[in-house]
PDB file of C-alpha atoms in Angstrom:
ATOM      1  CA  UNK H   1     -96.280-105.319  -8.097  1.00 69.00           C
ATOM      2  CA  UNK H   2     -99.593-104.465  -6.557  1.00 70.00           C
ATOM      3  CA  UNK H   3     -99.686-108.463  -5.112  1.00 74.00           C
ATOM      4  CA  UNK H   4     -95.643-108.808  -3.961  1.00 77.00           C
ATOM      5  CA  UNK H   5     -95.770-109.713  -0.356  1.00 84.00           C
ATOM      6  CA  UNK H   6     -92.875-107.517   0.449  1.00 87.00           C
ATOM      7  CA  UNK H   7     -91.704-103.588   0.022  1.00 88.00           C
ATOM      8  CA  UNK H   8     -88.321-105.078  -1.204  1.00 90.00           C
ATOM      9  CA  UNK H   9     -89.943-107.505  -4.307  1.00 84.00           C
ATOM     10  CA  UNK H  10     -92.139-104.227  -5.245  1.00 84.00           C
ATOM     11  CA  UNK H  11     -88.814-102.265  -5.593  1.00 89.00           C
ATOM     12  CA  UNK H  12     -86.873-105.507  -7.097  1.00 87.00           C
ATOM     13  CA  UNK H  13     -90.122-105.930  -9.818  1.00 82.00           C
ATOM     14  CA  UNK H  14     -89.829-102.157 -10.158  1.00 83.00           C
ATOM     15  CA  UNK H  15     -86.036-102.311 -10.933  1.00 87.00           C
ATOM     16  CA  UNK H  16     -86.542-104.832 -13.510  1.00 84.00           C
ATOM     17  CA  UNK H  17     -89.516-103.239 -15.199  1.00 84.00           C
ATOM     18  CA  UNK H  18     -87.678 -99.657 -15.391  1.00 85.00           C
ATOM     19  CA  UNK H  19     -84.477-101.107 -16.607  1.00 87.00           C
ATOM     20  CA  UNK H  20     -86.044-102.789 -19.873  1.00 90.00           C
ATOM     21  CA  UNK H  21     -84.525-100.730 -23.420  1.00 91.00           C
ATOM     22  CA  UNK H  22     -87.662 -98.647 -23.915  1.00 94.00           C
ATOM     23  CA  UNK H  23     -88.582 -97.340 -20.428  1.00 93.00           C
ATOM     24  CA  UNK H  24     -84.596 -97.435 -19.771  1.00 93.00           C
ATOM     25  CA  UNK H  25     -84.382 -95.173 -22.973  1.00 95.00           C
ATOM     26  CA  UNK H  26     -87.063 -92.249 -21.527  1.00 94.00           C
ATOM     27  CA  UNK H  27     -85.427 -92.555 -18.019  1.00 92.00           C
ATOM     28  CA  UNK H  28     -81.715 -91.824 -19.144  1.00 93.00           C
ATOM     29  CA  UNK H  29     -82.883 -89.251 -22.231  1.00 94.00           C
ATOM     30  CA  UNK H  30     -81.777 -91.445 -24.810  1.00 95.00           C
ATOM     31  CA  UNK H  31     -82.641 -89.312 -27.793  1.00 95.00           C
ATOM     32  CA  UNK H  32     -81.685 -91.932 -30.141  1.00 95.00           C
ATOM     33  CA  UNK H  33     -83.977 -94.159 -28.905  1.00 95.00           C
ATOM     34  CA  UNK H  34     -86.815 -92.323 -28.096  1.00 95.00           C
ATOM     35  CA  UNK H  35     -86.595 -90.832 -31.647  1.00 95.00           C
ATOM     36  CA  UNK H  36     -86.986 -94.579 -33.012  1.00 96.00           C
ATOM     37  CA  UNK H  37     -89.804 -94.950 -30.349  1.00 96.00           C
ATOM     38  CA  UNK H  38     -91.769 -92.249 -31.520  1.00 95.00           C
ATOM     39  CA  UNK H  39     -91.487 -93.118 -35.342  1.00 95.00           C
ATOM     40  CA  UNK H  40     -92.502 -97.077 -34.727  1.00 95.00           C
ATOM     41  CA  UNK H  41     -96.040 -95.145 -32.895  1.00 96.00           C
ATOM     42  CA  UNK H  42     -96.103 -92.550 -35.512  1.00 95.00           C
ATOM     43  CA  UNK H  43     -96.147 -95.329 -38.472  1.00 95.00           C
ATOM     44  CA  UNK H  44     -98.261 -97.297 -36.493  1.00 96.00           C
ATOM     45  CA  UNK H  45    -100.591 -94.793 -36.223  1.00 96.00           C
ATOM     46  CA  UNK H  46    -100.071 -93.957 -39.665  1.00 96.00           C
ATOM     47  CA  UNK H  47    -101.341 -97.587 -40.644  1.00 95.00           C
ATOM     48  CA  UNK H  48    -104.454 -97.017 -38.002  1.00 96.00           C
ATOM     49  CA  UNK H  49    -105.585 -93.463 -38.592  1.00 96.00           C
ATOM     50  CA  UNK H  50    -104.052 -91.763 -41.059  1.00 96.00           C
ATOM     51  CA  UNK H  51    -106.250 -88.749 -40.293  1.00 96.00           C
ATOM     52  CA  UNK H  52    -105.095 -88.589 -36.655  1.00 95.00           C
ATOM     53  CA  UNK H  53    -101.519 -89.033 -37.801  1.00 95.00           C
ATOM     54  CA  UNK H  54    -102.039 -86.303 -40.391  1.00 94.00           C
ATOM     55  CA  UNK H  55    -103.532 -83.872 -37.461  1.00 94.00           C
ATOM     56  CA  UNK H  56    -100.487 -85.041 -34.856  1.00 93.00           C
ATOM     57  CA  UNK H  57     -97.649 -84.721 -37.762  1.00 90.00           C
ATOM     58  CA  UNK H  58     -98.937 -81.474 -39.249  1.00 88.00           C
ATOM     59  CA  UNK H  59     -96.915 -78.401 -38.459  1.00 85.00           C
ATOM     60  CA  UNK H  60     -99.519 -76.579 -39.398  1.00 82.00           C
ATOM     61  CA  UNK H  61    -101.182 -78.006 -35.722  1.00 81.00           C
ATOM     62  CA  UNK H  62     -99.109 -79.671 -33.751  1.00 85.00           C
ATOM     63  CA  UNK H  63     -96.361 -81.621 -35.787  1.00 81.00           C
ATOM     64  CA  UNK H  64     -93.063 -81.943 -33.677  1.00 81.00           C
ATOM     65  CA  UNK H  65     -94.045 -80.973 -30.467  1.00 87.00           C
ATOM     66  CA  UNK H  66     -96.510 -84.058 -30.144  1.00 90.00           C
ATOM     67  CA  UNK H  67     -92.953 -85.728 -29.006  1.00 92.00           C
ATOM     68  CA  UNK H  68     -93.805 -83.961 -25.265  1.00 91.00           C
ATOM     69  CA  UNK H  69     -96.986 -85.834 -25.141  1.00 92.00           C
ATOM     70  CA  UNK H  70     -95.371 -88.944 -26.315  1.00 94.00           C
ATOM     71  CA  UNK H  71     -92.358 -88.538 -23.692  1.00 94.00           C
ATOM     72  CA  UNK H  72     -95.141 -87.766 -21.014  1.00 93.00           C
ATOM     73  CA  UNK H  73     -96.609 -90.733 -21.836  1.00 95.00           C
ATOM     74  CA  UNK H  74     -93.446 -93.696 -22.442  1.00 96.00           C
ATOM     75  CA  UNK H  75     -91.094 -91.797 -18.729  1.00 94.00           C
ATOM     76  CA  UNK H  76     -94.598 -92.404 -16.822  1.00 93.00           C
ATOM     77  CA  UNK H  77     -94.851 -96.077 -18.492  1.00 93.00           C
ATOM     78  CA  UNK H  78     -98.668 -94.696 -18.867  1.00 94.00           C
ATOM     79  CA  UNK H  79     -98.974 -94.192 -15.237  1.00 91.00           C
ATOM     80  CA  UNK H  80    -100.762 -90.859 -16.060  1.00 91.00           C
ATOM     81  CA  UNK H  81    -103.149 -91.681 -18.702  1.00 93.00           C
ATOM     82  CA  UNK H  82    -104.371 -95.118 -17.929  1.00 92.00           C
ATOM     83  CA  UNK H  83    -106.843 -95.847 -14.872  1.00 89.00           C
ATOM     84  CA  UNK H  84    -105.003 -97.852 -12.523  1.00 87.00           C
ATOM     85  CA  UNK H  85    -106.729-101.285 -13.368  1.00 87.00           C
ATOM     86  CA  UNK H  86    -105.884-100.296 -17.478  1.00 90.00           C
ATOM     87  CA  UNK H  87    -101.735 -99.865 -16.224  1.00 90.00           C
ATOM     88  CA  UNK H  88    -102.321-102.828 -14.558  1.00 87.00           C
ATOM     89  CA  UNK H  89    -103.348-105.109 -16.836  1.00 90.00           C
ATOM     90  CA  UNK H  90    -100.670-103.572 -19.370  1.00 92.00           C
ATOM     91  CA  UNK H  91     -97.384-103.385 -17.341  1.00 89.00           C
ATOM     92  CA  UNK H  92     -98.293-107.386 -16.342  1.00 87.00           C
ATOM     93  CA  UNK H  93     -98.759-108.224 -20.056  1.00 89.00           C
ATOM     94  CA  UNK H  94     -95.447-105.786 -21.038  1.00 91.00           C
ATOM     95  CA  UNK H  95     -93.146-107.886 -18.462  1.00 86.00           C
ATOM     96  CA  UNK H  96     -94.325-111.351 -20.282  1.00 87.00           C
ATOM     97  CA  UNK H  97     -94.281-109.433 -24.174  1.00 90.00           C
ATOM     98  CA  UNK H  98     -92.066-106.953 -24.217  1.00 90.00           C
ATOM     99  CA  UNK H  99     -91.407-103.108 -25.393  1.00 93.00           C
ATOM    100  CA  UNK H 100     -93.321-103.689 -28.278  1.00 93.00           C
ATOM    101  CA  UNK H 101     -96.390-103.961 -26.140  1.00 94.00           C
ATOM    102  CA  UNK H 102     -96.216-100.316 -24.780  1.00 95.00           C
ATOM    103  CA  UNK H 103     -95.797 -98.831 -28.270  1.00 96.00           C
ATOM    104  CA  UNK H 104     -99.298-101.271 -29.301  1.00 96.00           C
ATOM    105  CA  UNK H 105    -100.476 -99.343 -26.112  1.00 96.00           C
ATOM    106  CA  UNK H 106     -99.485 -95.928 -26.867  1.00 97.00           C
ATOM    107  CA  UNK H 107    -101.392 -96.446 -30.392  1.00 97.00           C
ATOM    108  CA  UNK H 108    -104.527 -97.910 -28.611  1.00 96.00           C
ATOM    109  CA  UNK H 109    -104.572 -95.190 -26.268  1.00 96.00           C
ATOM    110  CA  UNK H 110    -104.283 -92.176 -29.364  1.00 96.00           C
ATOM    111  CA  UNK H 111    -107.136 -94.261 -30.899  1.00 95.00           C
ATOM    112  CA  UNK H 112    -108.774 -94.341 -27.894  1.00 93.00           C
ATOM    113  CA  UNK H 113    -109.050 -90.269 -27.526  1.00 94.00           C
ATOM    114  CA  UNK H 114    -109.125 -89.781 -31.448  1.00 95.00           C
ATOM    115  CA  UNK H 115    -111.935 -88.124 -31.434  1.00 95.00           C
ATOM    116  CA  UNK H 116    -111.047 -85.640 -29.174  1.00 94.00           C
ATOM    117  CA  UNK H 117    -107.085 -85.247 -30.549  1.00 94.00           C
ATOM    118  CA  UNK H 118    -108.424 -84.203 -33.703  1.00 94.00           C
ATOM    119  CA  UNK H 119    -109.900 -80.998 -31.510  1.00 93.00           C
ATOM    120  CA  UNK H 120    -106.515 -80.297 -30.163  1.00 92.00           C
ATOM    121  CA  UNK H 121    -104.400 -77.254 -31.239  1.00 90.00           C
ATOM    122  CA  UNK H 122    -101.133 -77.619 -28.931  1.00 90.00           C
ATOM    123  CA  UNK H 123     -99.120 -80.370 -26.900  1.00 90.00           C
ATOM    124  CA  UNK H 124    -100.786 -78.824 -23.798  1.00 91.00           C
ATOM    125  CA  UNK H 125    -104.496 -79.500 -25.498  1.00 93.00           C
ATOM    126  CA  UNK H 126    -102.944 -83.090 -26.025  1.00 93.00           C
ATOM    127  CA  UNK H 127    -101.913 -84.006 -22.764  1.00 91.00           C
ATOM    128  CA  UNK H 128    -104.898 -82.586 -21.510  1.00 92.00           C
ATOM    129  CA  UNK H 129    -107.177 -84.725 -23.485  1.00 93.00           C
ATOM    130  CA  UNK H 130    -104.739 -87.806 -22.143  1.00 92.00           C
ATOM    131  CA  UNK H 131    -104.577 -87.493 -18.803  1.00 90.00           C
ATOM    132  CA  UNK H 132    -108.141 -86.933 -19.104  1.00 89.00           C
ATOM    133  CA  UNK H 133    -108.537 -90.756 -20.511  1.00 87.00           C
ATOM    134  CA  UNK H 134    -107.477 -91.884 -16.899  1.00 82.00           C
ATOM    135  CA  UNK H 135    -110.125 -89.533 -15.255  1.00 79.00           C
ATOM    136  CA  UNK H 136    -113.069 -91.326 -16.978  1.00 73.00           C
ATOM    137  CA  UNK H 137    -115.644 -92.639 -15.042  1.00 60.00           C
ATOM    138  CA  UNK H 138    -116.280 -96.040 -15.936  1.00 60.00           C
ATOM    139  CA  UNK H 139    -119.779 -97.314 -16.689  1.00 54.00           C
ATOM    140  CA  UNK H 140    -121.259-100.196 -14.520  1.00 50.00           C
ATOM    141  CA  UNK H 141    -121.936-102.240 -18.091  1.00 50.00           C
ATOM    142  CA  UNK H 142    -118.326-100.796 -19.290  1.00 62.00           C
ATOM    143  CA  UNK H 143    -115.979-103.968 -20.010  1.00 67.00           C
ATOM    144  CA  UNK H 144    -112.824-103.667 -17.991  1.00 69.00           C
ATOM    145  CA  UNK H 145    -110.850-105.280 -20.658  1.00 83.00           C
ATOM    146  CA  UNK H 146    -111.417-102.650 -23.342  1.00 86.00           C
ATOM    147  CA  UNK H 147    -108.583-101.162 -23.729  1.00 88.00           C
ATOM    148  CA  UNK H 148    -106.998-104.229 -23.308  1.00 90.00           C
ATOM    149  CA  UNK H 149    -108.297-105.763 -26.678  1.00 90.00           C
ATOM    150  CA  UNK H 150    -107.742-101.984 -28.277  1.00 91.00           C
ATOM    151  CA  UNK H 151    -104.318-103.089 -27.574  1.00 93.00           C
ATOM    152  CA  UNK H 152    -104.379-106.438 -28.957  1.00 91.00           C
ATOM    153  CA  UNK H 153    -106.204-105.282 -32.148  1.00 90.00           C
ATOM    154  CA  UNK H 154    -103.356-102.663 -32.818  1.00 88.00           C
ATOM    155  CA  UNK H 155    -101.088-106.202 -32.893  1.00 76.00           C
ATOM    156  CA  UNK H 156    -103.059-107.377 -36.091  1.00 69.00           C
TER     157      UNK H 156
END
């Protein structure tokens, strides 16, 4: 979208990208559906880092409400947590691989900010510590593909 040579192809790509099942799902509150989104991250997760999972899961910490963070993240299609080069590189491989893809992503980005998750005591600690993943300064040696491969290793 950031290439289309028109305001009217941005909007049409837009369209199309918004009116997939998963981001269609978050968009019209389809609690069906984002209930079977957040399960397919939380056994994902599960299969990762079952000591993050534990942490987000437990009512004891954070448990249900870790759904907020989750919606923040699948109704802004990771607008707000990824730098804009990272949502780049992900919405162009989502359109070519599907919903599955942003789920991978969701994972890679929870791995990503593990460390600091585990430190969290409430949704608003959580999203936080997200949004905060966008706000990193990158290093001139960092690889710009990271969290790229994070996502493709979440795939195997």
């Amino acid at each position: 979208m950031l290439n289309l040579d028109s305001a009217a192809a941005t909007f049409i790509a837009l369209a199309n990208v918004l009116n997939r099942s998963l981001p269609l799902s978050f968009q019209s509150h389809d609690q069906g559906a984002q209930s079977s989104v957040y399960q397919l991250v939380y056994q994902t997760l599960a299969t990762k880092s079952p000591q993050l999972h534990k942490h987000l899961s437990d009512p004891a910490t954070i448990g249900p409400d870790f759904d907020t963070c989750l919606n923040d993240i699948f109704m802004t299609l990771f607008t707000r947590q990824l730098s804009l080069d990272d949502c780049a590189r992900l919405w162009d491989i989502y359109v070519f691989e599907g919903d599955g893809m942003l789920i991978h992503a969701a994972v890679a980005l929870l791995l990503e900010c593990e460390m600091s998750l585990l430190g969290t005591r409430s949704t608003t600690d959580c999203q936080k510590v997200l949004e905060g993943y966008a706000k990193r300064i990158p290093q001139p040696t960092q690889d710009n593909d990271a969290f790229i491969r994070r996502v493709r290793d979440i795939t195997q």
